[in-house]
PDB file of C-alpha atoms in Angstrom:
ATOM      1  CA  MET A   1      31.168 -24.340  25.412  1.00 48.00           C
ATOM      2  CA  GLN A   2      28.787 -21.652  24.670  1.00 53.00           C
ATOM      3  CA  LYS A   3      29.622 -19.995  28.101  1.00 51.00           C
ATOM      4  CA  ARG A   4      33.113 -19.441  26.773  1.00 55.00           C
ATOM      5  CA  ILE A   5      32.350 -18.563  23.201  1.00 55.00           C
ATOM      6  CA  PHE A   6      29.906 -15.877  23.791  1.00 52.00           C
ATOM      7  CA  PRO A   7      32.143 -13.689  25.868  1.00 54.00           C
ATOM      8  CA  PHE A   8      34.682 -14.126  23.129  1.00 56.00           C
ATOM      9  CA  LEU A   9      32.302 -12.868  20.480  1.00 54.00           C
ATOM     10  CA  ILE A  10      31.491  -9.750  22.517  1.00 50.00           C
ATOM     11  CA  LEU A  11      35.289  -9.207  22.912  1.00 54.00           C
ATOM     12  CA  ILE A  12      35.519  -9.440  19.019  1.00 53.00           C
ATOM     13  CA  CYS A  13      32.908  -6.773  18.572  1.00 51.00           C
ATOM     14  CA  LEU A  14      34.454  -4.625  21.133  1.00 46.00           C
ATOM     15  CA  SER A  15      37.999  -4.863  19.709  1.00 47.00           C
ATOM     16  CA  LEU A  16      36.453  -3.913  16.184  1.00 43.00           C
ATOM     17  CA  PHE A  17      35.671  -0.382  17.444  1.00 41.00           C
ATOM     18  CA  SER A  18      37.860  -0.087  20.454  1.00 44.00           C
ATOM     19  CA  ILE A  19      39.569   3.240  20.018  1.00 44.00           C
ATOM     20  CA  LYS A  20      43.317   3.713  20.702  1.00 52.00           C
ATOM     21  CA  VAL A  21      44.254   7.327  20.907  1.00 54.00           C
ATOM     22  CA  MET A  22      46.500   7.719  18.065  1.00 61.00           C
ATOM     23  CA  ALA A  23      47.628  10.592  16.066  1.00 70.00           C
ATOM     24  CA  LEU A  24      47.463   9.251  12.479  1.00 87.00           C
ATOM     25  CA  THR A  25      48.516  11.695  10.026  1.00 90.00           C
ATOM     26  CA  CYS A  26      47.997  12.398   6.307  1.00 93.00           C
ATOM     27  CA  GLY A  27      50.455  14.952   5.087  1.00 92.00           C
ATOM     28  CA  ASP A  28      52.193  15.808   2.023  1.00 93.00           C
ATOM     29  CA  ASP A  29      55.189  13.475   2.537  1.00 93.00           C
ATOM     30  CA  ILE A  30      54.029  10.246   0.883  1.00 95.00           C
ATOM     31  CA  SER A  31      56.727   8.099   2.500  1.00 94.00           C
ATOM     32  CA  GLN A  32      55.933   9.354   6.117  1.00 93.00           C
ATOM     33  CA  ASN A  33      52.302   8.677   5.397  1.00 95.00           C
ATOM     34  CA  ILE A  34      53.189   4.950   4.753  1.00 96.00           C
ATOM     35  CA  VAL A  35      55.208   4.889   8.082  1.00 94.00           C
ATOM     36  CA  SER A  36      52.212   6.399  10.061  1.00 93.00           C
ATOM     37  CA  ALA A  37      49.717   4.153   8.502  1.00 94.00           C
ATOM     38  CA  ASN A  38      51.711   1.071   9.175  1.00 94.00           C
ATOM     39  CA  ASN A  39      52.460   2.089  12.800  1.00 92.00           C
ATOM     40  CA  TYR A  40      48.747   2.747  13.246  1.00 92.00           C
ATOM     41  CA  ILE A  41      47.626  -0.562  11.637  1.00 92.00           C
ATOM     42  CA  PHE A  42      49.806  -2.456  14.373  1.00 89.00           C
ATOM     43  CA  GLN A  43      47.629  -0.686  17.184  1.00 80.00           C
ATOM     44  CA  ILE A  44      49.495  -2.505  19.914  1.00 74.00           C
ATOM     45  CA  VAL A  45      46.839  -1.826  22.671  1.00 66.00           C
ATOM     46  CA  ASP A  46      47.591   1.255  24.300  1.00 67.00           C
ATOM     47  CA  TYR A  47      50.226   2.430  21.834  1.00 69.00           C
ATOM     48  CA  ILE A  48      50.145   6.271  21.239  1.00 73.00           C
ATOM     49  CA  ASP A  49      51.323   6.994  17.784  1.00 67.00           C
ATOM     50  CA  SER A  50      53.609  10.092  17.172  1.00 69.00           C
ATOM     51  CA  PRO A  51      56.332  10.979  14.725  1.00 73.00           C
ATOM     52  CA  ALA A  52      59.357   8.987  15.890  1.00 74.00           C
ATOM     53  CA  LYS A  53      62.140  10.305  13.475  1.00 80.00           C
ATOM     54  CA  GLY A  54      65.408   9.789  15.166  1.00 92.00           C
ATOM     55  CA  ILE A  55      64.274   7.666  17.939  1.00 95.00           C
ATOM     56  CA  LYS A  56      65.969   4.341  17.966  1.00 96.00           C
ATOM     57  CA  GLN A  57      64.320   2.684  20.930  1.00 96.00           C
ATOM     58  CA  GLU A  58      61.874   3.607  23.642  1.00 94.00           C
ATOM     59  CA  VAL A  59      60.361   2.161  26.702  1.00 96.00           C
ATOM     60  CA  ARG A  60      56.883   3.074  27.772  1.00 93.00           C
ATOM     61  CA  THR A  61      55.493   2.399  31.332  1.00 95.00           C
ATOM     62  CA  THR A  62      51.897   2.816  31.677  1.00 93.00           C
ATOM     63  CA  THR A  63      50.261   2.484  35.173  1.00 92.00           C
ATOM     64  CA  THR A  64      46.498   2.325  35.738  1.00 89.00           C
ATOM     65  CA  THR A  65      45.416   3.439  39.224  1.00 87.00           C
ATOM     66  CA  LEU A  66      42.002   3.630  40.842  1.00 80.00           C
ATOM     67  CA  ALA A  67      40.802   6.119  43.572  1.00 70.00           C
ATOM     68  CA  ASN A  68      43.060   4.612  46.477  1.00 70.00           C
ATOM     69  CA  ASN A  69      46.115   5.327  44.250  1.00 69.00           C
ATOM     70  CA  VAL A  70      46.917   1.661  44.338  1.00 68.00           C
ATOM     71  CA  PRO A  71      48.153   0.342  40.853  1.00 67.00           C
ATOM     72  CA  ASN A  72      45.578  -1.695  39.281  1.00 81.00           C
ATOM     73  CA  SER A  73      47.819  -3.014  36.356  1.00 89.00           C
ATOM     74  CA  THR A  74      51.129  -2.063  34.736  1.00 93.00           C
ATOM     75  CA  VAL A  75      52.117  -2.092  31.046  1.00 93.00           C
ATOM     76  CA  ILE A  76      55.651  -2.181  30.007  1.00 95.00           C
ATOM     77  CA  GLN A  77      56.573  -1.730  26.282  1.00 94.00           C
ATOM     78  CA  LYS A  78      59.779  -1.658  24.580  1.00 95.00           C
ATOM     79  CA  LEU A  79      59.692  -0.251  20.880  1.00 94.00           C
ATOM     80  CA  GLU A  80      62.437  -0.226  18.366  1.00 95.00           C
ATOM     81  CA  TYR A  81      62.309   2.190  15.180  1.00 94.00           C
ATOM     82  CA  ASP A  82      64.202   2.304  11.806  1.00 94.00           C
ATOM     83  CA  ARG A  83      65.604   5.780  10.912  1.00 92.00           C
ATOM     84  CA  TYR A  84      62.328   6.720   9.252  1.00 92.00           C
ATOM     85  CA  GLY A  85      60.278   6.315  12.510  1.00 92.00           C
ATOM     86  CA  GLN A  86      58.624   2.990  11.602  1.00 93.00           C
ATOM     87  CA  ILE A  87      58.353   0.299  14.121  1.00 93.00           C
ATOM     88  CA  ILE A  88      60.421  -2.701  13.541  1.00 93.00           C
ATOM     89  CA  LYS A  89      60.118  -4.579  16.871  1.00 95.00           C
ATOM     90  CA  SER A  90      57.910  -4.182  19.967  1.00 95.00           C
ATOM     91  CA  LYS A  91      57.461  -6.266  23.200  1.00 96.00           C
ATOM     92  CA  TYR A  92      54.362  -5.355  25.090  1.00 94.00           C
ATOM     93  CA  ASP A  93      53.481  -6.852  28.569  1.00 95.00           C
ATOM     94  CA  ILE A  94      50.465  -6.297  30.894  1.00 94.00           C
ATOM     95  CA  TYR A  95      50.892  -7.198  34.608  1.00 94.00           C
ATOM     96  CA  SER A  96      48.425  -7.174  37.347  1.00 91.00           C
ATOM     97  CA  GLU A  97      48.629  -5.396  40.625  1.00 86.00           C
ATOM     98  CA  GLU A  98      50.296  -8.727  41.959  1.00 89.00           C
ATOM     99  CA  ASN A  99      52.940  -8.313  39.239  1.00 89.00           C
ATOM    100  CA  LYS A 100      51.482 -11.381  37.470  1.00 92.00           C
ATOM    101  CA  LYS A 101      51.857 -11.271  33.581  1.00 94.00           C
ATOM    102  CA  LEU A 102      48.359 -11.142  32.090  1.00 94.00           C
ATOM    103  CA  TYR A 103      48.968 -10.466  28.454  1.00 94.00           C
ATOM    104  CA  SER A 104      51.698 -10.233  25.907  1.00 95.00           C
ATOM    105  CA  GLU A 105      52.454  -9.024  22.496  1.00 95.00           C
ATOM    106  CA  ASN A 106      55.624  -9.610  20.474  1.00 96.00           C
ATOM    107  CA  LEU A 107      55.887  -7.824  17.185  1.00 96.00           C
ATOM    108  CA  ARG A 108      58.892  -8.366  14.833  1.00 95.00           C
ATOM    109  CA  LYS A 109      59.659  -7.549  11.308  1.00 91.00           C
ATOM    110  CA  ASN A 110      60.223 -10.306   8.979  1.00 89.00           C
ATOM    111  CA  ASN A 111      60.775 -10.925   5.199  1.00 86.00           C
ATOM    112  CA  LEU A 112      57.013 -10.565   4.191  1.00 84.00           C
ATOM    113  CA  GLY A 113      56.438  -7.758   6.577  1.00 90.00           C
ATOM    114  CA  TRP A 114      55.697  -8.146  10.276  1.00 95.00           C
ATOM    115  CA  GLU A 115      54.295 -10.730  12.705  1.00 96.00           C
ATOM    116  CA  ASN A 116      52.809 -10.275  16.049  1.00 96.00           C
ATOM    117  CA  PHE A 117      52.673 -13.196  18.399  1.00 96.00           C
ATOM    118  CA  ILE A 118      50.053 -12.482  21.223  1.00 95.00           C
ATOM    119  CA  GLU A 119      49.514 -14.492  24.352  1.00 95.00           C
ATOM    120  CA  ASP A 120      46.454 -13.958  26.755  1.00 93.00           C
ATOM    121  CA  VAL A 121      47.273 -15.839  29.933  1.00 91.00           C
ATOM    122  CA  GLU A 122      43.689 -15.180  31.456  1.00 84.00           C
ATOM    123  CA  ASP A 123      41.790 -16.180  28.399  1.00 84.00           C
ATOM    124  CA  LYS A 124      44.320 -19.030  27.477  1.00 88.00           C
ATOM    125  CA  THR A 125      44.635 -17.978  24.054  1.00 91.00           C
ATOM    126  CA  THR A 126      47.391 -17.578  21.575  1.00 94.00           C
ATOM    127  CA  SER A 127      47.448 -15.587  18.403  1.00 94.00           C
ATOM    128  CA  LEU A 128      49.628 -14.950  15.316  1.00 96.00           C
ATOM    129  CA  ILE A 129      49.043 -11.857  13.323  1.00 96.00           C
ATOM    130  CA  GLN A 130      50.938 -11.732  10.017  1.00 96.00           C
ATOM    131  CA  PHE A 131      51.217  -8.413   8.113  1.00 96.00           C
ATOM    132  CA  LYS A 132      51.972  -8.388   4.446  1.00 96.00           C
ATOM    133  CA  THR A 133      53.172  -5.427   2.442  1.00 96.00           C
ATOM    134  CA  ASP A 134      53.184  -4.190  -1.157  1.00 95.00           C
ATOM    135  CA  THR A 135      56.395  -3.004  -3.115  1.00 94.00           C
ATOM    136  CA  GLN A 136      56.246   0.382  -1.579  1.00 95.00           C
ATOM    137  CA  GLY A 137      56.212  -1.029   1.946  1.00 95.00           C
ATOM    138  CA  LYS A 138      52.550  -0.334   2.778  1.00 96.00           C
ATOM    139  CA  ILE A 139      50.611  -2.941   4.814  1.00 96.00           C
ATOM    140  CA  ILE A 140      47.882  -4.305   2.512  1.00 97.00           C
ATOM    141  CA  GLU A 141      46.656  -7.467   4.391  1.00 97.00           C
ATOM    142  CA  SER A 142      47.015  -8.940   7.929  1.00 96.00           C
ATOM    143  CA  GLN A 143      45.842 -12.286   8.881  1.00 96.00           C
ATOM    144  CA  GLN A 144      45.276 -13.408  12.465  1.00 95.00           C
ATOM    145  CA  ALA A 145      44.807 -16.938  13.808  1.00 95.00           C
ATOM    146  CA  LYS A 146      43.609 -17.263  17.414  1.00 93.00           C
ATOM    147  CA  ARG A 147      43.478 -20.713  19.216  1.00 90.00           C
ATOM    148  CA  SER A 148      41.865 -21.737  22.435  1.00 88.00           C
ATOM    149  CA  VAL A 149      41.068 -25.043  23.833  1.00 87.00           C
ATOM    150  CA  ASP A 150      37.699 -24.993  22.471  1.00 87.00           C
ATOM    151  CA  PHE A 151      37.682 -22.563  19.254  1.00 90.00           C
ATOM    152  CA  VAL A 152      39.642 -21.448  16.437  1.00 92.00           C
ATOM    153  CA  PHE A 153      39.404 -17.826  15.335  1.00 94.00           C
ATOM    154  CA  VAL A 154      40.499 -16.525  12.101  1.00 95.00           C
ATOM    155  CA  GLU A 155      40.505 -12.931  10.896  1.00 96.00           C
ATOM    156  CA  THR A 156      41.805 -11.288   7.617  1.00 97.00           C
ATOM    157  CA  ASP A 157      42.004  -7.537   7.278  1.00 97.00           C
ATOM    158  CA  THR A 158      42.619  -5.641   4.030  1.00 98.00           C
ATOM    159  CA  TYR A 159      43.825  -2.137   3.835  1.00 97.00           C
ATOM    160  CA  ASN A 160      43.284   0.522   0.991  1.00 98.00           C
ATOM    161  CA  TYR A 161      45.164   3.861   0.446  1.00 98.00           C
ATOM    162  CA  ASN A 162      44.468   7.030  -1.432  1.00 97.00           C
ATOM    163  CA  ASP A 163      46.929   8.481  -4.097  1.00 96.00           C
ATOM    164  CA  ASN A 164      48.977  10.048  -1.251  1.00 96.00           C
ATOM    165  CA  ASN A 165      49.331   6.692   0.510  1.00 97.00           C
ATOM    166  CA  CYS A 166      47.085   7.716   3.394  1.00 97.00           C
ATOM    167  CA  LEU A 167      44.996   4.887   4.899  1.00 96.00           C
ATOM    168  CA  ILE A 168      41.379   5.537   3.954  1.00 97.00           C
ATOM    169  CA  ASN A 169      39.583   2.068   4.331  1.00 96.00           C
ATOM    170  CA  LYS A 170      39.877  -1.192   6.261  1.00 96.00           C
ATOM    171  CA  ASN A 171      37.754  -4.286   5.691  1.00 97.00           C
ATOM    172  CA  VAL A 172      37.689  -7.295   8.164  1.00 96.00           C
ATOM    173  CA  GLN A 173      36.343 -10.789   7.728  1.00 96.00           C
ATOM    174  CA  TRP A 174      36.307 -12.976  10.778  1.00 95.00           C
ATOM    175  CA  GLN A 175      35.286 -16.688  11.312  1.00 94.00           C
ATOM    176  CA  LEU A 176      35.150 -18.519  14.529  1.00 93.00           C
ATOM    177  CA  LYS A 177      34.855 -22.342  14.515  1.00 91.00           C
ATOM    178  CA  GLU A 178      34.273 -24.542  17.618  1.00 91.00           C
ATOM    179  CA  ILE A 179      36.484 -27.415  18.379  1.00 88.00           C
ATOM    180  CA  ASP A 180      36.044 -30.579  20.763  1.00 86.00           C
ATOM    181  CA  THR A 181      38.525 -31.831  23.288  1.00 81.00           C
ATOM    182  CA  HIS A 182      40.438 -33.816  20.671  1.00 81.00           C
ATOM    183  CA  GLY A 183      41.074 -30.433  18.657  1.00 79.00           C
ATOM    184  CA  LYS A 184      38.641 -31.509  15.829  1.00 84.00           C
ATOM    185  CA  PHE A 185      36.161 -29.045  14.285  1.00 84.00           C
ATOM    186  CA  THR A 186      32.546 -29.661  15.650  1.00 86.00           C
ATOM    187  CA  GLY A 187      31.025 -28.108  12.620  1.00 80.00           C
ATOM    188  CA  THR A 188      29.577 -25.074  14.482  1.00 76.00           C
ATOM    189  CA  ASN A 189      30.799 -21.902  12.512  1.00 87.00           C
ATOM    190  CA  GLN A 190      30.205 -18.163  13.170  1.00 90.00           C
ATOM    191  CA  LYS A 191      31.036 -15.477  10.809  1.00 92.00           C
ATOM    192  CA  GLY A 192      31.128 -11.776  10.820  1.00 93.00           C
ATOM    193  CA  SER A 193      32.528  -8.704   8.925  1.00 95.00           C
ATOM    194  CA  SER A 194      33.194  -5.053   9.337  1.00 94.00           C
ATOM    195  CA  THR A 195      34.472  -2.000   7.446  1.00 96.00           C
ATOM    196  CA  TYR A 196      36.453   1.058   8.795  1.00 94.00           C
ATOM    197  CA  ASN A 197      36.395   4.422   6.768  1.00 96.00           C
ATOM    198  CA  PHE A 198      39.147   6.876   7.833  1.00 95.00           C
ATOM    199  CA  GLU A 199      38.581  10.596   7.382  1.00 96.00           C
ATOM    200  CA  TYR A 200      41.038  13.310   7.866  1.00 95.00           C
ATOM    201  CA  GLN A 201      40.990  16.985   8.838  1.00 93.00           C
ATOM    202  CA  ASN A 202      43.911  19.247   8.718  1.00 91.00           C
ATOM    203  CA  ASN A 203      46.204  16.350   7.752  1.00 92.00           C
ATOM    204  CA  GLN A 204      45.392  14.309  10.783  1.00 91.00           C
ATOM    205  CA  LEU A 205      42.616  11.760  11.649  1.00 92.00           C
ATOM    206  CA  GLY A 206      39.420  13.389  12.247  1.00 94.00           C
ATOM    207  CA  ARG A 207      36.816  10.585  12.070  1.00 94.00           C
ATOM    208  CA  VAL A 208      36.312   6.789  11.740  1.00 93.00           C
ATOM    209  CA  LEU A 209      33.047   5.218  10.602  1.00 94.00           C
ATOM    210  CA  TYR A 210      32.360   1.544  11.392  1.00 93.00           C
ATOM    211  CA  ASN A 211      29.912  -0.526   9.748  1.00 93.00           C
ATOM    212  CA  PHE A 212      29.329  -4.299  11.017  1.00 91.00           C
ATOM    213  CA  SER A 213      27.580  -7.201   9.533  1.00 90.00           C
ATOM    214  CA  ASN A 214      24.909  -7.103  12.226  1.00 87.00           C
ATOM    215  CA  ASN A 215      23.908  -3.573  10.933  1.00 88.00           C
ATOM    216  CA  THR A 216      25.614  -1.706  13.890  1.00 89.00           C
ATOM    217  CA  LYS A 217      27.186   1.538  13.094  1.00 91.00           C
ATOM    218  CA  ASN A 218      29.675   3.399  15.217  1.00 92.00           C
ATOM    219  CA  GLU A 219      31.664   6.542  15.053  1.00 93.00           C
ATOM    220  CA  SER A 220      34.680   8.235  16.512  1.00 91.00           C
ATOM    221  CA  THR A 221      35.816  11.531  16.260  1.00 93.00           C
ATOM    222  CA  PHE A 222      39.144  13.250  17.293  1.00 92.00           C
ATOM    223  CA  LEU A 223      40.179  16.673  18.264  1.00 93.00           C
ATOM    224  CA  TYR A 224      43.725  17.833  18.495  1.00 92.00           C
ATOM    225  CA  HIS A 225      44.913  20.515  21.016  1.00 92.00           C
ATOM    226  CA  TYR A 226      48.054  22.532  20.386  1.00 91.00           C
ATOM    227  CA  ASP A 227      50.116  25.118  22.380  1.00 91.00           C
ATOM    228  CA  GLU A 228      51.510  28.402  21.134  1.00 91.00           C
ATOM    229  CA  ASN A 229      54.466  26.547  19.561  1.00 86.00           C
ATOM    230  CA  LYS A 230      52.094  24.369  17.634  1.00 87.00           C
ATOM    231  CA  GLN A 231      53.172  21.378  19.740  1.00 87.00           C
ATOM    232  CA  LEU A 232      50.549  18.822  20.254  1.00 88.00           C
ATOM    233  CA  THR A 233      49.445  18.883  23.826  1.00 92.00           C
ATOM    234  CA  ALA A 234      46.108  16.864  23.958  1.00 93.00           C
ATOM    235  CA  ILE A 235      43.936  14.409  22.054  1.00 92.00           C
ATOM    236  CA  HIS A 236      40.188  14.383  22.692  1.00 92.00           C
ATOM    237  CA  SER A 237      38.283  11.302  21.404  1.00 90.00           C
ATOM    238  CA  VAL A 238      34.636  10.873  21.425  1.00 91.00           C
ATOM    239  CA  ASN A 239      33.115   7.266  20.480  1.00 89.00           C
ATOM    240  CA  LEU A 240      29.684   6.774  19.636  1.00 90.00           C
ATOM    241  CA  PHE A 241      28.367   3.180  19.807  1.00 85.00           C
ATOM    242  CA  GLY A 242      25.123   2.851  17.860  1.00 76.00           C
ATOM    243  CA  ASN A 243      22.589   5.453  18.919  1.00 71.00           C
ATOM    244  CA  ASN A 244      22.878   4.723  22.792  1.00 75.00           C
ATOM    245  CA  ASP A 245      26.234   4.739  24.265  1.00 82.00           C
ATOM    246  CA  LYS A 246      28.999   7.466  24.157  1.00 87.00           C
ATOM    247  CA  THR A 247      32.373   7.595  25.741  1.00 88.00           C
ATOM    248  CA  GLU A 248      34.966  10.396  25.910  1.00 90.00           C
ATOM    249  CA  TYR A 249      38.725  10.174  26.419  1.00 88.00           C
ATOM    250  CA  ILE A 250      41.394  12.935  26.786  1.00 90.00           C
ATOM    251  CA  THR A 251      45.039  12.068  26.545  1.00 91.00           C
ATOM    252  CA  GLN A 252      47.285  14.859  27.654  1.00 93.00           C
ATOM    253  CA  PHE A 253      51.013  15.190  26.855  1.00 93.00           C
ATOM    254  CA  LEU A 254      52.364  16.660  30.074  1.00 95.00           C
ATOM    255  CA  THR A 255      56.223  16.939  29.715  1.00 95.00           C
ATOM    256  CA  PHE A 256      58.677  17.249  26.723  1.00 93.00           C
ATOM    257  CA  ASN A 257      62.353  17.016  26.083  1.00 93.00           C
ATOM    258  CA  ASP A 258      64.461  19.644  23.976  1.00 93.00           C
ATOM    259  CA  LYS A 259      63.707  17.600  20.859  1.00 91.00           C
ATOM    260  CA  HIS A 260      59.894  18.180  21.383  1.00 88.00           C
ATOM    261  CA  ASP A 261      59.257  14.585  22.043  1.00 91.00           C
ATOM    262  CA  TRP A 262      56.653  13.954  24.810  1.00 92.00           C
ATOM    263  CA  LEU A 263      57.921  12.185  27.944  1.00 94.00           C
ATOM    264  CA  THR A 264      54.929  11.793  30.141  1.00 96.00           C
ATOM    265  CA  ALA A 265      51.360  11.708  29.332  1.00 93.00           C
ATOM    266  CA  SER A 266      47.960  10.814  31.046  1.00 92.00           C
ATOM    267  CA  LYS A 267      44.723   9.533  29.815  1.00 90.00           C
ATOM    268  CA  VAL A 268      41.349   9.935  31.468  1.00 88.00           C
ATOM    269  CA  ARG A 269      37.833   8.828  30.605  1.00 85.00           C
ATOM    270  CA  ALA A 270      35.135  11.410  31.105  1.00 83.00           C
ATOM    271  CA  ASN A 271      32.846  10.562  34.190  1.00 76.00           C
ATOM    272  CA  GLN A 272      35.376   8.167  35.471  1.00 75.00           C
ATOM    273  CA  GLU A 273      37.354  10.219  37.850  1.00 71.00           C
ATOM    274  CA  ASN A 274      38.521   7.322  40.008  1.00 77.00           C
ATOM    275  CA  LYS A 275      40.557   5.749  37.266  1.00 80.00           C
ATOM    276  CA  HIS A 276      43.899   7.428  36.131  1.00 85.00           C
ATOM    277  CA  ILE A 277      46.199   6.090  33.299  1.00 89.00           C
ATOM    278  CA  ASN A 278      49.756   7.609  33.428  1.00 92.00           C
ATOM    279  CA  ILE A 279      52.534   6.920  30.795  1.00 93.00           C
ATOM    280  CA  VAL A 280      56.239   7.567  31.285  1.00 95.00           C
ATOM    281  CA  ARG A 281      58.380   7.340  28.136  1.00 95.00           C
ATOM    282  CA  GLU A 282      62.229   6.784  28.106  1.00 96.00           C
ATOM    283  CA  LEU A 283      63.839   7.639  24.614  1.00 96.00           C
ATOM    284  CA  THR A 284      67.219   6.468  22.987  1.00 97.00           C
ATOM    285  CA  TYR A 285      68.205   8.307  19.785  1.00 97.00           C
ATOM    286  CA  TYR A 286      70.058   7.295  16.692  1.00 96.00           C
TER     287      TYR A 286
END
């Protein structure tokens, strides 16, 4: 039992400060700030947020290749938006190099907000995340229940905003309970918590500070690069884990259409030249 639980706890910690390259914005448009924050909160694995006004549907194909140019994994994601650019539906699937499905997420809008059903084939776990909104449509709470053959994991996240409806804080409480072969709780519980603080610079996410219940503190910073037409061309993220580890990622937007929406992008990690992530985006407009 402990052999399975321990790696999962490590995964929990990693997921709490794993950075998705996302251009979260905090501008003067209060309604658009809600859209941007909600899309950010979904954080569907490798989703790169960008204003999606006028986009009805998109299909993203993400391919990870190693030095031999052989695909290591492929992600296919289908997204649907409302007319304000907010996600209303998403299907996200990860396939191995043998085209075997490894992982899937299905996000759908419902009467209370949204719900996301997750299936991890390799870990043999299923999860359901439910997102609740306030009267303005802001996500104020999400609750996740993950179940495996030998444990149940529960997480509750609460979200706070400033007067401009920009996301400024996220609080996480999680609990893991072991179960026996009959599905009954063994009495062995583990708990944890974390807080995220979001800071903005020039109306975009500049830094995220993380504090964990085990006294670990981490930090992520973001730099945005533009061309002469003020179009976003790259996002540079630096992640500091405690006082020891540091990782850097650069996401570059390579091609655009006549509406200035990006069509292809690449993501690389510094000092990991043998691994390349390429993203192709197909768009349908209203």
